[in-house]
Amino acid sequence: MSFSNQSCSNPSTFLLTGVPGLESQHIWIAIPLCIMYIITLLGNGAVLFVVKQDVTLHEPMYYFLSMLAVIDLVFSTAVVPKMLSVFWLDAREISYESCFLQMFFILFLTAMESGVLLAMAIDRYVAICKPLRYKAILTNPKIAVIGLLSLARGVTVVPPLTCLLTSLSYCRTNVIPHSYCDHVTVVELATTDTSVSDLYSIVVATGLVGADAICIAFSYGMILHSLLRLPSHEARHKAFSTCSSHIGVILLFYVGGIGSMYLHMSGLSTPRHSHVLFADLYFVLTPMLNPVIYGMKTKQIRKQILKLFCPRKLFAEVSI
């Protein structure tokens, strides 16, 4: 593509390479990603169905879990189908507009998921540390406000970044060495100054998501402090098991997402294929684990799912 320093035209399409250097292994890489994506659809779909059908689950905790399930379904669907088409069908082309739309959804839903995870941590804090005031604190109107706030801050912080990115010129090449339109990778293709968009990305990621992570850590710290005071060893063990699995998923979301971005922007000599594989796995692993950890480890949801998919006799045996 020819261009001058003064002006150039952006490409009408970008080409996604998949995993650079491992093109011959694309078919095999796609198989576990596809399996995890199917589990994501089934797991999150089952959580939404059960919560909707069972009126006893119409409580704050399950409302937040439903929000998380919707976000994870859209989050993974915005990326994985195109990723699989690159791996299996060699359908590498993605239009300029579709690329930035995919990028917008990734950033927007990441901001929303961070807010919902914070809300879920606060919900558990109130339920465990202030059980007598739980229903008075987390009323349905307040839950609706929390959901709208998570949506509003995504709407507030992501469009400016998208505008900054689309205002850049991409004349050097239209080949994106990635499996999807990762915003850090796309910015590397720009031929104009990216310092403003880079600074905005770092400030938003550190300020917004970092603040959420600190608040979540504080909430679970208070929860663990309360659990240590439980008189029953069995109750402490059960609560610690649940909290540790929740914390594991939260760490995967924050450390995986933020770590991937900083690792890429730091310029460290990490093999490109390692970074892309890590990012691809991140997009299917977290949405897949959320319904398993938050849903199946919740007794009420597990019970309803067993009723749906297990024969009555088997369900009775499992319940015992």
Short mmCIF file of N, CA and C in Angstrom, two decimals, residues 176-280:
data_model
loop_
_atom_site.label_atom_id
_atom_site.label_comp_id
_atom_site.label_asym_id
_atom_site.label_seq_id
_atom_site.Cartn_x
_atom_site.Cartn_y
_atom_site.Cartn_z
N ILE A 176 -3.03 -7.71 10.77
CA ILE A 176 -3.03 -7.68 12.24
C ILE A 176 -2.49 -9.01 12.74
N PRO A 177 -1.32 -9.03 13.37
CA PRO A 177 -0.74 -10.29 13.84
C PRO A 177 -1.41 -10.80 15.11
N HIS A 178 -2.69 -11.08 14.99
CA HIS A 178 -3.48 -11.52 16.14
C HIS A 178 -4.69 -12.30 15.63
N SER A 179 -5.44 -12.92 16.58
CA SER A 179 -6.62 -13.70 16.22
C SER A 179 -7.90 -12.86 16.22
N TYR A 180 -7.83 -11.67 16.80
CA TYR A 180 -8.97 -10.75 16.83
C TYR A 180 -8.42 -9.33 16.85
N CYS A 181 -9.31 -8.34 16.84
CA CYS A 181 -8.86 -6.95 16.79
C CYS A 181 -8.52 -6.45 18.19
N ASP A 182 -7.40 -6.90 18.67
CA ASP A 182 -6.87 -6.44 19.95
C ASP A 182 -6.41 -5.00 19.80
N HIS A 183 -6.86 -4.12 20.69
CA HIS A 183 -6.63 -2.68 20.45
C HIS A 183 -5.15 -2.31 20.53
N VAL A 184 -4.39 -2.97 21.39
CA VAL A 184 -2.95 -2.67 21.48
C VAL A 184 -2.25 -3.08 20.19
N THR A 185 -2.62 -4.23 19.65
CA THR A 185 -2.01 -4.71 18.41
C THR A 185 -2.38 -3.83 17.22
N VAL A 186 -3.64 -3.40 17.17
CA VAL A 186 -4.08 -2.54 16.07
C VAL A 186 -3.37 -1.19 16.12
N VAL A 187 -3.20 -0.65 17.33
CA VAL A 187 -2.52 0.65 17.47
C VAL A 187 -1.09 0.57 16.94
N GLU A 188 -0.46 -0.59 17.05
CA GLU A 188 0.90 -0.75 16.53
C GLU A 188 0.98 -0.54 15.02
N LEU A 189 -0.16 -0.68 14.35
CA LEU A 189 -0.18 -0.49 12.89
C LEU A 189 -0.30 0.98 12.50
N ALA A 190 -0.61 1.84 13.46
CA ALA A 190 -0.84 3.25 13.15
C ALA A 190 0.44 3.94 12.69
N THR A 191 0.27 4.87 11.77
CA THR A 191 1.41 5.63 11.25
C THR A 191 1.44 7.05 11.81
N THR A 192 0.48 7.39 12.66
CA THR A 192 0.46 8.70 13.31
C THR A 192 0.72 8.54 14.80
N ASP A 193 0.91 9.65 15.48
CA ASP A 193 1.26 9.64 16.90
C ASP A 193 0.15 9.01 17.73
N THR A 194 0.50 8.02 18.55
CA THR A 194 -0.48 7.29 19.37
C THR A 194 -0.34 7.60 20.86
N SER A 195 0.41 8.60 21.21
CA SER A 195 0.69 8.87 22.63
C SER A 195 -0.58 9.19 23.42
N VAL A 196 -1.52 9.93 22.80
CA VAL A 196 -2.75 10.30 23.51
C VAL A 196 -3.60 9.07 23.79
N SER A 197 -3.80 8.21 22.77
CA SER A 197 -4.61 7.01 22.96
C SER A 197 -3.93 6.04 23.94
N ASP A 198 -2.59 5.96 23.88
CA ASP A 198 -1.86 5.10 24.81
C ASP A 198 -2.03 5.58 26.25
N LEU A 199 -1.91 6.87 26.46
CA LEU A 199 -2.07 7.44 27.79
C LEU A 199 -3.49 7.22 28.30
N TYR A 200 -4.46 7.46 27.44
CA TYR A 200 -5.87 7.27 27.84
C TYR A 200 -6.12 5.81 28.23
N SER A 201 -5.59 4.87 27.44
CA SER A 201 -5.77 3.44 27.72
C SER A 201 -5.21 3.08 29.09
N ILE A 202 -4.01 3.55 29.36
CA ILE A 202 -3.34 3.23 30.63
C ILE A 202 -4.09 3.83 31.80
N VAL A 203 -4.52 5.09 31.66
CA VAL A 203 -5.23 5.76 32.75
C VAL A 203 -6.55 5.07 33.05
N VAL A 204 -7.31 4.73 32.00
CA VAL A 204 -8.61 4.07 32.20
C VAL A 204 -8.42 2.68 32.80
N ALA A 205 -7.48 1.92 32.23
CA ALA A 205 -7.28 0.55 32.72
C ALA A 205 -6.81 0.55 34.17
N THR A 206 -5.88 1.43 34.49
CA THR A 206 -5.35 1.48 35.85
C THR A 206 -6.34 2.10 36.82
N GLY A 207 -6.98 3.20 36.38
CA GLY A 207 -7.89 3.90 37.28
C GLY A 207 -9.20 3.19 37.51
N LEU A 208 -9.85 2.79 36.42
CA LEU A 208 -11.18 2.18 36.54
C LEU A 208 -11.10 0.73 37.02
N VAL A 209 -10.44 -0.10 36.24
CA VAL A 209 -10.36 -1.51 36.58
C VAL A 209 -9.52 -1.73 37.83
N GLY A 210 -8.44 -0.93 37.97
CA GLY A 210 -7.59 -1.05 39.15
C GLY A 210 -8.34 -0.69 40.42
N ALA A 211 -9.16 0.36 40.37
CA ALA A 211 -9.95 0.75 41.55
C ALA A 211 -10.96 -0.33 41.91
N ASP A 212 -11.57 -0.94 40.88
CA ASP A 212 -12.51 -2.04 41.13
C ASP A 212 -11.79 -3.20 41.83
N ALA A 213 -10.61 -3.52 41.35
CA ALA A 213 -9.86 -4.64 41.92
C ALA A 213 -9.52 -4.38 43.39
N ILE A 214 -9.15 -3.15 43.71
CA ILE A 214 -8.83 -2.80 45.10
C ILE A 214 -10.07 -2.93 45.98
N CYS A 215 -11.21 -2.44 45.50
CA CYS A 215 -12.46 -2.54 46.28
C CYS A 215 -12.88 -3.99 46.47
N ILE A 216 -12.69 -4.81 45.43
CA ILE A 216 -13.03 -6.23 45.54
C ILE A 216 -12.12 -6.90 46.56
N ALA A 217 -10.84 -6.57 46.51
CA ALA A 217 -9.89 -7.15 47.47
C ALA A 217 -10.27 -6.77 48.90
N PHE A 218 -10.67 -5.51 49.09
CA PHE A 218 -11.08 -5.05 50.42
C PHE A 218 -12.33 -5.81 50.88
N SER A 219 -13.31 -5.99 49.98
CA SER A 219 -14.55 -6.69 50.33
C SER A 219 -14.27 -8.13 50.75
N TYR A 220 -13.45 -8.83 49.95
CA TYR A 220 -13.16 -10.22 50.30
C TYR A 220 -12.26 -10.31 51.53
N GLY A 221 -11.45 -9.29 51.76
CA GLY A 221 -10.67 -9.25 52.99
C GLY A 221 -11.57 -9.18 54.21
N MET A 222 -12.59 -8.33 54.14
CA MET A 222 -13.55 -8.23 55.24
C MET A 222 -14.35 -9.53 55.39
N ILE A 223 -14.67 -10.15 54.26
CA ILE A 223 -15.41 -11.42 54.31
C ILE A 223 -14.57 -12.49 55.01
N LEU A 224 -13.31 -12.61 54.61
CA LEU A 224 -12.43 -13.61 55.21
C LEU A 224 -12.23 -13.35 56.70
N HIS A 225 -12.16 -12.08 57.08
CA HIS A 225 -12.03 -11.73 58.50
C HIS A 225 -13.26 -12.21 59.27
N SER A 226 -14.44 -12.06 58.69
CA SER A 226 -15.66 -12.53 59.35
C SER A 226 -15.71 -14.06 59.40
N LEU A 227 -15.23 -14.71 58.34
CA LEU A 227 -15.27 -16.17 58.31
C LEU A 227 -14.35 -16.79 59.36
N LEU A 228 -13.24 -16.13 59.63
CA LEU A 228 -12.31 -16.64 60.64
C LEU A 228 -12.93 -16.67 62.03
N ARG A 229 -13.98 -15.88 62.21
CA ARG A 229 -14.63 -15.81 63.52
C ARG A 229 -15.77 -16.82 63.66
N LEU A 230 -16.05 -17.59 62.58
CA LEU A 230 -17.09 -18.61 62.68
C LEU A 230 -16.67 -19.71 63.64
N PRO A 231 -17.56 -20.16 64.53
CA PRO A 231 -17.19 -21.17 65.51
C PRO A 231 -17.03 -22.57 64.92
N SER A 232 -17.78 -22.87 63.85
CA SER A 232 -17.76 -24.20 63.27
C SER A 232 -16.63 -24.36 62.26
N HIS A 233 -15.80 -25.40 62.44
CA HIS A 233 -14.71 -25.66 61.51
C HIS A 233 -15.26 -26.03 60.13
N GLU A 234 -16.34 -26.81 60.10
CA GLU A 234 -16.94 -27.23 58.83
C GLU A 234 -17.49 -26.03 58.06
N ALA A 235 -18.13 -25.10 58.77
CA ALA A 235 -18.67 -23.90 58.13
C ALA A 235 -17.54 -23.04 57.56
N ARG A 236 -16.45 -22.91 58.34
CA ARG A 236 -15.30 -22.13 57.85
C ARG A 236 -14.70 -22.77 56.60
N HIS A 237 -14.56 -24.09 56.63
CA HIS A 237 -13.96 -24.79 55.48
C HIS A 237 -14.81 -24.61 54.22
N LYS A 238 -16.14 -24.76 54.37
CA LYS A 238 -17.04 -24.61 53.23
C LYS A 238 -17.01 -23.19 52.68
N ALA A 239 -17.02 -22.20 53.58
CA ALA A 239 -16.99 -20.81 53.14
C ALA A 239 -15.67 -20.46 52.47
N PHE A 240 -14.56 -20.96 53.04
CA PHE A 240 -13.24 -20.69 52.45
C PHE A 240 -13.14 -21.32 51.07
N SER A 241 -13.71 -22.51 50.90
CA SER A 241 -13.68 -23.18 49.60
C SER A 241 -14.39 -22.35 48.55
N THR A 242 -15.56 -21.82 48.91
CA THR A 242 -16.33 -21.00 47.97
C THR A 242 -15.61 -19.70 47.65
N CYS A 243 -15.12 -19.02 48.71
CA CYS A 243 -14.45 -17.73 48.50
C CYS A 243 -13.17 -17.88 47.69
N SER A 244 -12.42 -18.96 47.94
CA SER A 244 -11.15 -19.15 47.22
C SER A 244 -11.40 -19.36 45.74
N SER A 245 -12.47 -20.08 45.39
CA SER A 245 -12.78 -20.28 43.97
C SER A 245 -13.22 -18.98 43.32
N HIS A 246 -14.01 -18.16 44.06
CA HIS A 246 -14.42 -16.85 43.54
C HIS A 246 -13.19 -15.98 43.30
N ILE A 247 -12.29 -15.95 44.28
CA ILE A 247 -11.08 -15.13 44.18
C ILE A 247 -10.22 -15.59 43.00
N GLY A 248 -10.18 -16.91 42.77
CA GLY A 248 -9.40 -17.43 41.65
C GLY A 248 -9.89 -16.91 40.31
N VAL A 249 -11.22 -16.90 40.12
CA VAL A 249 -11.80 -16.39 38.86
C VAL A 249 -11.56 -14.89 38.73
N ILE A 250 -11.69 -14.17 39.84
CA ILE A 250 -11.47 -12.72 39.81
C ILE A 250 -10.02 -12.41 39.45
N LEU A 251 -9.08 -13.15 40.02
CA LEU A 251 -7.67 -12.95 39.70
C LEU A 251 -7.40 -13.24 38.24
N LEU A 252 -8.04 -14.28 37.72
CA LEU A 252 -7.87 -14.61 36.30
C LEU A 252 -8.34 -13.45 35.43
N PHE A 253 -9.48 -12.86 35.79
CA PHE A 253 -10.04 -11.75 35.00
C PHE A 253 -9.13 -10.53 35.04
N TYR A 254 -8.71 -10.12 36.25
CA TYR A 254 -7.93 -8.89 36.38
C TYR A 254 -6.46 -9.08 36.00
N VAL A 255 -5.83 -10.09 36.55
CA VAL A 255 -4.41 -10.32 36.25
C VAL A 255 -4.23 -10.69 34.78
N GLY A 256 -5.15 -11.53 34.26
CA GLY A 256 -5.05 -11.93 32.87
C GLY A 256 -5.24 -10.75 31.92
N GLY A 257 -6.28 -9.96 32.16
CA GLY A 257 -6.57 -8.83 31.27
C GLY A 257 -5.54 -7.72 31.35
N ILE A 258 -5.31 -7.23 32.57
CA ILE A 258 -4.36 -6.13 32.75
C ILE A 258 -2.94 -6.58 32.45
N GLY A 259 -2.60 -7.79 32.89
CA GLY A 259 -1.24 -8.31 32.65
C GLY A 259 -0.94 -8.44 31.18
N SER A 260 -1.94 -8.92 30.41
CA SER A 260 -1.75 -9.08 28.97
C SER A 260 -1.49 -7.73 28.31
N MET A 261 -2.25 -6.71 28.70
CA MET A 261 -2.10 -5.38 28.09
C MET A 261 -0.73 -4.79 28.42
N TYR A 262 -0.34 -4.83 29.71
CA TYR A 262 0.94 -4.24 30.09
C TYR A 262 2.12 -5.01 29.51
N LEU A 263 1.98 -6.33 29.42
CA LEU A 263 3.05 -7.13 28.85
C LEU A 263 3.28 -6.75 27.40
N HIS A 264 2.18 -6.53 26.69
CA HIS A 264 2.27 -6.17 25.27
C HIS A 264 2.86 -4.77 25.10
N MET A 265 2.42 -3.84 25.95
CA MET A 265 2.85 -2.45 25.80
C MET A 265 4.26 -2.21 26.35
N SER A 266 4.75 -3.14 27.17
CA SER A 266 6.06 -2.94 27.79
C SER A 266 7.22 -3.13 26.83
N GLY A 267 6.94 -3.87 25.73
CA GLY A 267 8.00 -4.09 24.76
C GLY A 267 8.96 -5.20 25.13
N LEU A 268 8.63 -6.02 26.13
CA LEU A 268 9.47 -7.14 26.52
C LEU A 268 9.54 -8.16 25.38
N SER A 269 10.64 -8.86 25.31
CA SER A 269 10.86 -9.79 24.20
C SER A 269 10.12 -11.11 24.42
N THR A 270 8.80 -11.03 24.54
CA THR A 270 7.97 -12.21 24.66
C THR A 270 7.59 -12.67 23.26
N PRO A 271 7.70 -13.96 22.97
CA PRO A 271 7.31 -14.43 21.63
C PRO A 271 5.88 -14.04 21.30
N ARG A 272 5.67 -13.56 20.08
CA ARG A 272 4.35 -13.09 19.69
C ARG A 272 3.29 -14.19 19.83
N HIS A 273 3.63 -15.42 19.47
CA HIS A 273 2.63 -16.48 19.53
C HIS A 273 2.21 -16.79 20.96
N SER A 274 3.14 -16.60 21.92
CA SER A 274 2.80 -16.84 23.33
C SER A 274 1.77 -15.82 23.81
N HIS A 275 1.99 -14.56 23.44
CA HIS A 275 1.06 -13.50 23.84
C HIS A 275 -0.32 -13.73 23.22
N VAL A 276 -0.37 -14.10 21.94
CA VAL A 276 -1.65 -14.29 21.25
C VAL A 276 -2.39 -15.50 21.82
N LEU A 277 -1.68 -16.59 22.08
CA LEU A 277 -2.31 -17.77 22.67
C LEU A 277 -2.88 -17.46 24.04
N PHE A 278 -2.13 -16.70 24.84
CA PHE A 278 -2.61 -16.31 26.17
C PHE A 278 -3.88 -15.48 26.05
N ALA A 279 -3.89 -14.52 25.12
CA ALA A 279 -5.06 -13.66 24.94
C ALA A 279 -6.26 -14.46 24.45
N ASP A 280 -6.03 -15.41 23.52
CA ASP A 280 -7.12 -16.24 23.01
C ASP A 280 -7.73 -17.08 24.13
#
